JSON list of C-alpha atoms in Angstrom, two decimals:
[
{"chain": "A", "resi": 1, "resn": "MET", "atom": "CA", "xyz": [107.96, 72.13, 50.22]},
{"chain": "A", "resi": 2, "resn": "PRO", "atom": "CA", "xyz": [108.04, 75.53, 48.97]},
{"chain": "A", "resi": 3, "resn": "SER", "atom": "CA", "xyz": [111.24, 76.78, 47.52]},
{"chain": "A", "resi": 4, "resn": "MET", "atom": "CA", "xyz": [112.61, 79.86, 48.82]},
{"chain": "A", "resi": 5, "resn": "ALA", "atom": "CA", "xyz": [115.47, 81.50, 46.73]},
{"chain": "A", "resi": 6, "resn": "ASN", "atom": "CA", "xyz": [117.40, 85.23, 48.09]},
{"chain": "A", "resi": 7, "resn": "PHE", "atom": "CA", "xyz": [118.55, 84.11, 51.62]},
{"chain": "A", "resi": 8, "resn": "ARG", "atom": "CA", "xyz": [119.67, 87.46, 53.08]},
{"chain": "A", "resi": 9, "resn": "TYR", "atom": "CA", "xyz": [120.03, 88.51, 56.50]},
{"chain": "A", "resi": 10, "resn": "VAL", "atom": "CA", "xyz": [117.53, 91.94, 58.07]},
{"chain": "A", "resi": 11, "resn": "ARG", "atom": "CA", "xyz": [116.84, 93.34, 60.53]},
{"chain": "A", "resi": 12, "resn": "ILE", "atom": "CA", "xyz": [113.11, 93.60, 60.93]},
{"chain": "A", "resi": 13, "resn": "LEU", "atom": "CA", "xyz": [111.81, 96.30, 62.18]},
{"chain": "A", "resi": 14, "resn": "ASP", "atom": "CA", "xyz": [108.69, 96.98, 64.71]},
{"chain": "A", "resi": 15, "resn": "HIS", "atom": "CA", "xyz": [107.81, 93.49, 66.10]},
{"chain": "A", "resi": 16, "resn": "ARG", "atom": "CA", "xyz": [109.57, 91.78, 69.19]},
{"chain": "A", "resi": 17, "resn": "ARG", "atom": "CA", "xyz": [110.04, 87.48, 69.24]},
{"chain": "A", "resi": 18, "resn": "VAL", "atom": "CA", "xyz": [108.32, 85.80, 71.37]},
{"chain": "A", "resi": 19, "resn": "PHE", "atom": "CA", "xyz": [107.86, 82.12, 72.95]},
{"chain": "A", "resi": 20, "resn": "GLY", "atom": "CA", "xyz": [104.66, 83.26, 73.43]},
{"chain": "A", "resi": 21, "resn": "HIS", "atom": "CA", "xyz": [102.48, 80.39, 71.93]},
{"chain": "A", "resi": 22, "resn": "MET", "atom": "CA", "xyz": [101.92, 76.13, 72.77]},
{"chain": "A", "resi": 23, "resn": "SER", "atom": "CA", "xyz": [104.24, 73.84, 69.97]},
{"chain": "A", "resi": 24, "resn": "PRO", "atom": "CA", "xyz": [102.52, 70.90, 69.02]},
{"chain": "A", "resi": 25, "resn": "SER", "atom": "CA", "xyz": [104.35, 68.75, 71.44]},
{"chain": "A", "resi": 26, "resn": "SER", "atom": "CA", "xyz": [104.35, 65.14, 73.93]},
{"chain": "A", "resi": 27, "resn": "SER", "atom": "CA", "xyz": [105.78, 67.13, 76.72]},
{"chain": "A", "resi": 28, "resn": "ALA", "atom": "CA", "xyz": [104.03, 67.17, 79.77]},
{"chain": "A", "resi": 29, "resn": "THR", "atom": "CA", "xyz": [105.43, 69.93, 81.24]},
{"chain": "A", "resi": 30, "resn": "LEU", "atom": "CA", "xyz": [105.35, 73.97, 80.44]},
{"chain": "A", "resi": 31, "resn": "GLU", "atom": "CA", "xyz": [107.57, 73.41, 77.99]},
{"chain": "A", "resi": 32, "resn": "ILE", "atom": "CA", "xyz": [105.93, 73.69, 74.75]},
{"chain": "A", "resi": 33, "resn": "SER", "atom": "CA", "xyz": [106.97, 77.17, 73.73]},
{"chain": "A", "resi": 34, "resn": "SER", "atom": "CA", "xyz": [107.61, 78.18, 70.42]},
{"chain": "A", "resi": 35, "resn": "LEU", "atom": "CA", "xyz": [108.87, 81.73, 68.37]},
{"chain": "A", "resi": 36, "resn": "SER", "atom": "CA", "xyz": [106.64, 84.19, 66.45]},
{"chain": "A", "resi": 37, "resn": "ALA", "atom": "CA", "xyz": [106.45, 88.32, 66.36]},
{"chain": "A", "resi": 38, "resn": "GLU", "atom": "CA", "xyz": [104.25, 90.75, 67.83]},
{"chain": "A", "resi": 39, "resn": "VAL", "atom": "CA", "xyz": [103.96, 94.25, 66.81]},
{"chain": "A", "resi": 40, "resn": "CYS", "atom": "CA", "xyz": [106.16, 95.71, 69.28]},
{"chain": "A", "resi": 41, "resn": "ALA", "atom": "CA", "xyz": [106.69, 100.04, 68.18]},
{"chain": "A", "resi": 42, "resn": "GLY", "atom": "CA", "xyz": [110.72, 100.85, 68.42]},
{"chain": "A", "resi": 43, "resn": "ALA", "atom": "CA", "xyz": [111.59, 96.38, 68.33]},
{"chain": "A", "resi": 44, "resn": "SER", "atom": "CA", "xyz": [113.45, 95.12, 65.71]},
{"chain": "A", "resi": 45, "resn": "PHE", "atom": "CA", "xyz": [115.17, 92.28, 65.38]},
{"chain": "A", "resi": 46, "resn": "CYS", "atom": "CA", "xyz": [117.04, 90.01, 62.90]},
{"chain": "A", "resi": 47, "resn": "GLY", "atom": "CA", "xyz": [116.31, 87.38, 60.42]},
{"chain": "A", "resi": 48, "resn": "VAL", "atom": "CA", "xyz": [116.29, 85.61, 57.32]},
{"chain": "A", "resi": 49, "resn": "ALA", "atom": "CA", "xyz": [114.67, 87.49, 54.62]},
{"chain": "A", "resi": 50, "resn": "PHE", "atom": "CA", "xyz": [114.20, 85.15, 50.95]},
{"chain": "A", "resi": 51, "resn": "ASP", "atom": "CA", "xyz": [111.90, 85.12, 48.53]},
{"chain": "A", "resi": 52, "resn": "ILE", "atom": "CA", "xyz": [109.18, 82.71, 47.31]},
{"chain": "A", "resi": 53, "resn": "LEU", "atom": "CA", "xyz": [107.12, 81.80, 44.20]},
{"chain": "A", "resi": 54, "resn": "THR", "atom": "CA", "xyz": [104.15, 83.01, 43.63]},
{"chain": "A", "resi": 55, "resn": "SER", "atom": "CA", "xyz": [102.93, 79.63, 42.63]},
{"chain": "A", "resi": 56, "resn": "GLU", "atom": "CA", "xyz": [104.02, 78.01, 46.00]},
{"chain": "A", "resi": 57, "resn": "TRP", "atom": "CA", "xyz": [102.49, 80.98, 48.26]},
{"chain": "A", "resi": 58, "resn": "PRO", "atom": "CA", "xyz": [100.10, 78.62, 48.90]},
{"chain": "A", "resi": 59, "resn": "ALA", "atom": "CA", "xyz": [102.63, 75.86, 50.32]},
{"chain": "A", "resi": 60, "resn": "PHE", "atom": "CA", "xyz": [103.88, 78.03, 52.20]},
{"chain": "A", "resi": 61, "resn": "VAL", "atom": "CA", "xyz": [100.95, 79.66, 53.44]},
{"chain": "A", "resi": 62, "resn": "ALA", "atom": "CA", "xyz": [99.56, 75.59, 54.46]},
{"chain": "A", "resi": 63, "resn": "ARG", "atom": "CA", "xyz": [103.08, 74.71, 55.62]},
{"chain": "A", "resi": 64, "resn": "GLU", "atom": "CA", "xyz": [102.39, 78.15, 58.21]},
{"chain": "A", "resi": 65, "resn": "ASP", "atom": "CA", "xyz": [99.27, 77.42, 59.13]},
{"chain": "A", "resi": 66, "resn": "GLU", "atom": "CA", "xyz": [99.08, 78.37, 62.60]},
{"chain": "A", "resi": 67, "resn": "TYR", "atom": "CA", "xyz": [100.24, 81.93, 62.22]},
{"chain": "A", "resi": 68, "resn": "ILE", "atom": "CA", "xyz": [98.69, 85.25, 60.57]},
{"chain": "A", "resi": 69, "resn": "LEU", "atom": "CA", "xyz": [101.06, 86.35, 57.60]},
{"chain": "A", "resi": 70, "resn": "ALA", "atom": "CA", "xyz": [101.28, 89.54, 58.24]},
{"chain": "A", "resi": 71, "resn": "PRO", "atom": "CA", "xyz": [103.21, 92.23, 56.26]},
{"chain": "A", "resi": 72, "resn": "SER", "atom": "CA", "xyz": [106.66, 93.79, 58.00]},
{"chain": "A", "resi": 73, "resn": "ARG", "atom": "CA", "xyz": [109.79, 96.12, 56.74]},
{"chain": "A", "resi": 74, "resn": "PHE", "atom": "CA", "xyz": [112.64, 94.96, 57.06]},
{"chain": "A", "resi": 75, "resn": "VAL", "atom": "CA", "xyz": [116.59, 96.69, 56.26]},
{"chain": "A", "resi": 76, "resn": "ALA", "atom": "CA", "xyz": [119.57, 94.82, 54.72]},
{"chain": "A", "resi": 77, "resn": "LEU", "atom": "CA", "xyz": [122.28, 93.75, 57.19]},
{"chain": "A", "resi": 78, "resn": "ALA", "atom": "CA", "xyz": [125.07, 93.52, 54.95]},
{"chain": "A", "resi": 79, "resn": "GLY", "atom": "CA", "xyz": [123.50, 96.94, 53.77]},
{"chain": "A", "resi": 80, "resn": "GLY", "atom": "CA", "xyz": [121.55, 98.35, 50.36]},
{"chain": "A", "resi": 81, "resn": "GLU", "atom": "CA", "xyz": [117.97, 99.03, 50.59]},
{"chain": "A", "resi": 82, "resn": "GLY", "atom": "CA", "xyz": [115.43, 97.28, 53.03]},
{"chain": "A", "resi": 83, "resn": "GLY", "atom": "CA", "xyz": [111.62, 96.16, 51.65]},
{"chain": "A", "resi": 84, "resn": "GLU", "atom": "CA", "xyz": [108.64, 94.45, 52.77]},
{"chain": "A", "resi": 85, "resn": "GLY", "atom": "CA", "xyz": [107.86, 91.05, 53.37]},
{"chain": "A", "resi": 86, "resn": "MET", "atom": "CA", "xyz": [106.02, 88.51, 55.48]},
{"chain": "A", "resi": 87, "resn": "LEU", "atom": "CA", "xyz": [106.35, 87.60, 58.43]},
{"chain": "A", "resi": 88, "resn": "CYS", "atom": "CA", "xyz": [104.94, 84.94, 61.07]},
{"chain": "A", "resi": 89, "resn": "THR", "atom": "CA", "xyz": [103.05, 86.43, 63.73]},
{"chain": "A", "resi": 90, "resn": "ARG", "atom": "CA", "xyz": [101.00, 86.26, 66.12]},
{"chain": "A", "resi": 91, "resn": "ALA", "atom": "CA", "xyz": [97.81, 84.27, 65.66]},
{"chain": "A", "resi": 92, "resn": "SER", "atom": "CA", "xyz": [94.20, 83.51, 67.46]},
{"chain": "A", "resi": 93, "resn": "ASP", "atom": "CA", "xyz": [92.60, 80.27, 68.86]},
{"chain": "A", "resi": 94, "resn": "GLN", "atom": "CA", "xyz": [89.23, 81.16, 66.31]},
{"chain": "A", "resi": 95, "resn": "MET", "atom": "CA", "xyz": [91.68, 81.37, 63.95]},
{"chain": "A", "resi": 96, "resn": "LEU", "atom": "CA", "xyz": [93.31, 77.51, 65.06]},
{"chain": "A", "resi": 97, "resn": "GLN", "atom": "CA", "xyz": [90.10, 76.41, 64.30]},
{"chain": "A", "resi": 98, "resn": "GLU", "atom": "CA", "xyz": [88.96, 78.04, 61.78]},
{"chain": "A", "resi": 99, "resn": "ARG", "atom": "CA", "xyz": [91.30, 76.46, 59.83]},
{"chain": "A", "resi": 100, "resn": "GLY", "atom": "CA", "xyz": [91.08, 73.40, 61.23]},
{"chain": "A", "resi": 101, "resn": "VAL", "atom": "CA", "xyz": [94.38, 72.66, 63.13]},
{"chain": "A", "resi": 102, "resn": "TRP", "atom": "CA", "xyz": [92.84, 73.31, 66.38]},
{"chain": "A", "resi": 103, "resn": "PRO", "atom": "CA", "xyz": [92.77, 68.92, 66.89]},
{"chain": "A", "resi": 104, "resn": "ARG", "atom": "CA", "xyz": [97.09, 70.03, 66.43]},
{"chain": "A", "resi": 105, "resn": "TYR", "atom": "CA", "xyz": [96.82, 70.82, 69.91]},
{"chain": "A", "resi": 106, "resn": "LEU", "atom": "CA", "xyz": [93.84, 69.52, 71.86]},
{"chain": "A", "resi": 107, "resn": "SER", "atom": "CA", "xyz": [95.40, 66.20, 72.09]},
{"chain": "A", "resi": 108, "resn": "SER", "atom": "CA", "xyz": [98.46, 68.19, 73.11]},
{"chain": "A", "resi": 109, "resn": "LEU", "atom": "CA", "xyz": [95.92, 69.79, 75.82]},
{"chain": "A", "resi": 110, "resn": "GLU", "atom": "CA", "xyz": [95.19, 66.22, 76.63]},
{"chain": "A", "resi": 111, "resn": "LEU", "atom": "CA", "xyz": [98.75, 66.10, 78.40]},
{"chain": "A", "resi": 112, "resn": "LEU", "atom": "CA", "xyz": [98.00, 68.51, 80.38]},
{"chain": "A", "resi": 113, "resn": "PRO", "atom": "CA", "xyz": [94.77, 67.29, 82.14]},
{"chain": "A", "resi": 114, "resn": "GLU", "atom": "CA", "xyz": [95.67, 70.89, 85.00]},
{"chain": "A", "resi": 115, "resn": "LEU", "atom": "CA", "xyz": [95.69, 73.74, 82.66]},
{"chain": "A", "resi": 116, "resn": "VAL", "atom": "CA", "xyz": [94.42, 76.60, 82.08]},
{"chain": "A", "resi": 117, "resn": "PRO", "atom": "CA", "xyz": [94.06, 78.10, 80.03]},
{"chain": "A", "resi": 118, "resn": "ARG", "atom": "CA", "xyz": [92.86, 75.66, 77.19]},
{"chain": "A", "resi": 119, "resn": "THR", "atom": "CA", "xyz": [94.79, 77.60, 74.49]},
{"chain": "A", "resi": 120, "resn": "CYS", "atom": "CA", "xyz": [97.20, 77.76, 71.73]},
{"chain": "A", "resi": 121, "resn": "TRP", "atom": "CA", "xyz": [97.70, 81.17, 72.12]},
{"chain": "A", "resi": 122, "resn": "GLU", "atom": "CA", "xyz": [96.14, 82.88, 75.17]},
{"chain": "A", "resi": 123, "resn": "TRP", "atom": "CA", "xyz": [98.91, 82.72, 77.46]},
{"chain": "A", "resi": 124, "resn": "GLY", "atom": "CA", "xyz": [99.66, 85.08, 79.63]},
{"chain": "A", "resi": 125, "resn": "GLN", "atom": "CA", "xyz": [102.44, 87.47, 80.67]},
{"chain": "A", "resi": 126, "resn": "GLY", "atom": "CA", "xyz": [103.06, 85.85, 83.68]},
{"chain": "A", "resi": 127, "resn": "SER", "atom": "CA", "xyz": [101.77, 81.56, 82.61]},
{"chain": "A", "resi": 128, "resn": "GLY", "atom": "CA", "xyz": [105.35, 80.35, 83.56]},
{"chain": "A", "resi": 129, "resn": "LEU", "atom": "CA", "xyz": [105.31, 79.40, 79.54]},
{"chain": "A", "resi": 130, "resn": "ARG", "atom": "CA", "xyz": [109.01, 78.34, 78.50]},
{"chain": "A", "resi": 131, "resn": "PRO", "atom": "CA", "xyz": [110.45, 77.30, 75.13]},
{"chain": "A", "resi": 132, "resn": "CYS", "atom": "CA", "xyz": [110.28, 73.68, 74.61]},
{"chain": "A", "resi": 133, "resn": "PRO", "atom": "CA", "xyz": [113.64, 72.43, 74.96]},
{"chain": "A", "resi": 134, "resn": "THR", "atom": "CA", "xyz": [113.65, 70.26, 71.85]},
{"chain": "A", "resi": 135, "resn": "TYR", "atom": "CA", "xyz": [112.65, 72.90, 69.63]},
{"chain": "A", "resi": 136, "resn": "LEU", "atom": "CA", "xyz": [115.87, 75.53, 71.58]},
{"chain": "A", "resi": 137, "resn": "ARG", "atom": "CA", "xyz": [117.30, 73.28, 71.51]},
{"chain": "A", "resi": 138, "resn": "HIS", "atom": "CA", "xyz": [117.87, 73.37, 66.61]},
{"chain": "A", "resi": 139, "resn": "CYS", "atom": "CA", "xyz": [117.60, 77.44, 66.70]},
{"chain": "A", "resi": 140, "resn": "LEU", "atom": "CA", "xyz": [120.44, 77.38, 69.26]},
{"chain": "A", "resi": 141, "resn": "LEU", "atom": "CA", "xyz": [121.89, 74.68, 67.01]},
{"chain": "A", "resi": 142, "resn": "SER", "atom": "CA", "xyz": [120.85, 77.28, 63.64]},
{"chain": "A", "resi": 143, "resn": "SER", "atom": "CA", "xyz": [122.68, 80.25, 65.43]},
{"chain": "A", "resi": 144, "resn": "ARG", "atom": "CA", "xyz": [125.97, 78.63, 65.46]},
{"chain": "A", "resi": 145, "resn": "ARG", "atom": "CA", "xyz": [125.83, 77.58, 61.92]},
{"chain": "A", "resi": 146, "resn": "ALA", "atom": "CA", "xyz": [129.10, 78.97, 60.39]},
{"chain": "A", "resi": 147, "resn": "GLY", "atom": "CA", "xyz": [128.75, 82.09, 58.14]},
{"chain": "A", "resi": 148, "resn": "VAL", "atom": "CA", "xyz": [126.04, 82.78, 59.96]},
{"chain": "A", "resi": 149, "resn": "PRO", "atom": "CA", "xyz": [126.56, 86.39, 61.57]},
{"chain": "A", "resi": 150, "resn": "ASP", "atom": "CA", "xyz": [127.78, 87.77, 64.82]},
{"chain": "A", "resi": 151, "resn": "ALA", "atom": "CA", "xyz": [124.78, 90.18, 64.76]},
{"chain": "A", "resi": 152, "resn": "VAL", "atom": "CA", "xyz": [122.31, 87.37, 63.65]},
{"chain": "A", "resi": 153, "resn": "ARG", "atom": "CA", "xyz": [123.74, 85.13, 66.27]},
{"chain": "A", "resi": 154, "resn": "GLN", "atom": "CA", "xyz": [124.09, 87.74, 69.39]},
{"chain": "A", "resi": 155, "resn": "SER", "atom": "CA", "xyz": [120.10, 88.74, 68.33]},
{"chain": "A", "resi": 156, "resn": "PHE", "atom": "CA", "xyz": [118.77, 85.24, 67.94]},
{"chain": "A", "resi": 157, "resn": "LEU", "atom": "CA", "xyz": [120.10, 85.94, 71.71]},
{"chain": "A", "resi": 158, "resn": "ALA", "atom": "CA", "xyz": [119.20, 89.06, 73.07]},
{"chain": "A", "resi": 159, "resn": "ASP", "atom": "CA", "xyz": [116.09, 90.33, 70.94]},
{"chain": "A", "resi": 160, "resn": "SER", "atom": "CA", "xyz": [114.42, 86.53, 71.72]},
{"chain": "A", "resi": 161, "resn": "TYR", "atom": "CA", "xyz": [112.10, 87.33, 74.77]},
{"chain": "A", "resi": 162, "resn": "LEU", "atom": "CA", "xyz": [109.97, 84.65, 76.63]},
{"chain": "A", "resi": 163, "resn": "VAL", "atom": "CA", "xyz": [106.27, 84.93, 77.27]},
{"chain": "A", "resi": 164, "resn": "ASP", "atom": "CA", "xyz": [106.71, 87.83, 80.37]},
{"chain": "A", "resi": 165, "resn": "ARG", "atom": "CA", "xyz": [107.85, 89.84, 77.00]},
{"chain": "A", "resi": 166, "resn": "GLU", "atom": "CA", "xyz": [110.81, 90.56, 79.92]},
{"chain": "A", "resi": 167, "resn": "THR", "atom": "CA", "xyz": [113.64, 87.58, 80.51]},
{"chain": "A", "resi": 168, "resn": "SER", "atom": "CA", "xyz": [115.84, 87.66, 77.48]},
{"chain": "A", "resi": 169, "resn": "LEU", "atom": "CA", "xyz": [116.73, 83.88, 76.22]},
{"chain": "A", "resi": 170, "resn": "GLU", "atom": "CA", "xyz": [120.11, 85.73, 76.36]},
{"chain": "A", "resi": 171, "resn": "ALA", "atom": "CA", "xyz": [119.04, 85.86, 80.15]},
{"chain": "A", "resi": 172, "resn": "TYR", "atom": "CA", "xyz": [116.49, 82.58, 80.24]},
{"chain": "A", "resi": 173, "resn": "LEU", "atom": "CA", "xyz": [119.95, 80.35, 79.26]},
{"chain": "A", "resi": 174, "resn": "ALA", "atom": "CA", "xyz": [122.07, 82.05, 81.72]},
{"chain": "A", "resi": 175, "resn": "GLN", "atom": "CA", "xyz": [120.10, 80.23, 84.32]},
{"chain": "A", "resi": 176, "resn": "VAL", "atom": "CA", "xyz": [121.92, 77.30, 86.13]},
{"chain": "A", "resi": 177, "resn": "GLY", "atom": "CA", "xyz": [121.83, 74.41, 83.79]},
{"chain": "A", "resi": 178, "resn": "ILE", "atom": "CA", "xyz": [119.20, 75.17, 81.15]},
{"chain": "A", "resi": 179, "resn": "GLU", "atom": "CA", "xyz": [121.69, 75.79, 78.74]},
{"chain": "A", "resi": 180, "resn": "GLU", "atom": "CA", "xyz": [123.42, 72.43, 79.46]},
{"chain": "A", "resi": 181, "resn": "TYR", "atom": "CA", "xyz": [119.89, 70.91, 79.54]},
{"chain": "A", "resi": 182, "resn": "VAL", "atom": "CA", "xyz": [118.20, 72.31, 76.49]},
{"chain": "A", "resi": 183, "resn": "MET", "atom": "CA", "xyz": [121.51, 71.24, 74.36]},
{"chain": "A", "resi": 184, "resn": "SER", "atom": "CA", "xyz": [121.18, 67.37, 75.84]},
{"chain": "A", "resi": 185, "resn": "CYS", "atom": "CA", "xyz": [117.85, 67.29, 74.14]},
{"chain": "A", "resi": 186, "resn": "LEU", "atom": "CA", "xyz": [117.32, 65.82, 71.16]},
{"chain": "A", "resi": 187, "resn": "PRO", "atom": "CA", "xyz": [114.86, 65.51, 68.38]},
{"chain": "A", "resi": 188, "resn": "PRO", "atom": "CA", "xyz": [112.55, 62.65, 68.64]},
{"chain": "A", "resi": 189, "resn": "LYS", "atom": "CA", "xyz": [112.98, 59.65, 66.22]},
{"chain": "A", "resi": 190, "resn": "GLY", "atom": "CA", "xyz": [112.02, 60.41, 62.11]},
{"chain": "A", "resi": 191, "resn": "LEU", "atom": "CA", "xyz": [112.55, 64.71, 63.13]},
{"chain": "A", "resi": 192, "resn": "GLU", "atom": "CA", "xyz": [116.04, 64.69, 63.17]},
{"chain": "A", "resi": 193, "resn": "THR", "atom": "CA", "xyz": [116.66, 66.59, 60.43]},
{"chain": "A", "resi": 194, "resn": "ARG", "atom": "CA", "xyz": [114.04, 69.31, 60.75]},
{"chain": "A", "resi": 195, "resn": "TYR", "atom": "CA", "xyz": [114.91, 69.51, 63.96]},
{"chain": "A", "resi": 196, "resn": "GLY", "atom": "CA", "xyz": [118.75, 68.94, 63.90]},
{"chain": "A", "resi": 197, "resn": "GLY", "atom": "CA", "xyz": [119.84, 72.27, 63.84]}
]
């Protein structure tokens, strides 16, 4: 695990945050998506910037091997100057195959034999893909931690979208029973720390 330092809250520019790709999962439903960012002119969302030692960059790239790490601009929430960093952005099934991580997704797809397309990244806006509830619970708990600014908490709800790119996370959670269901989905044994918020 690479060391990370100098955490600060920022607003990332010209990108939107989408539950638009499949996360390795043991679910037999379409509740299998996790977050990435994609280019969207004029859009923005709040997140966290941090620094990594150059010597530890390869370990970080290996940890985030399902994404394309792409340059993005950000502005500081607390004032001061913004900057540019690397952001976990949409990738492709071909990239996963080239990196040798495609088998991780195939094992999950085997749980959904009727599923078309057989893909991690190529989900259409009308596919009905929904957030993985255990992953979403972890994200919600993280956003609700003490010390997280209200602007960041609200941005997570308002500036994160389902695969249709129209339904905000806030609107999704407002549907009857959804938030209660998500918060009831505890992480599997062995992942309590990683997905505990």
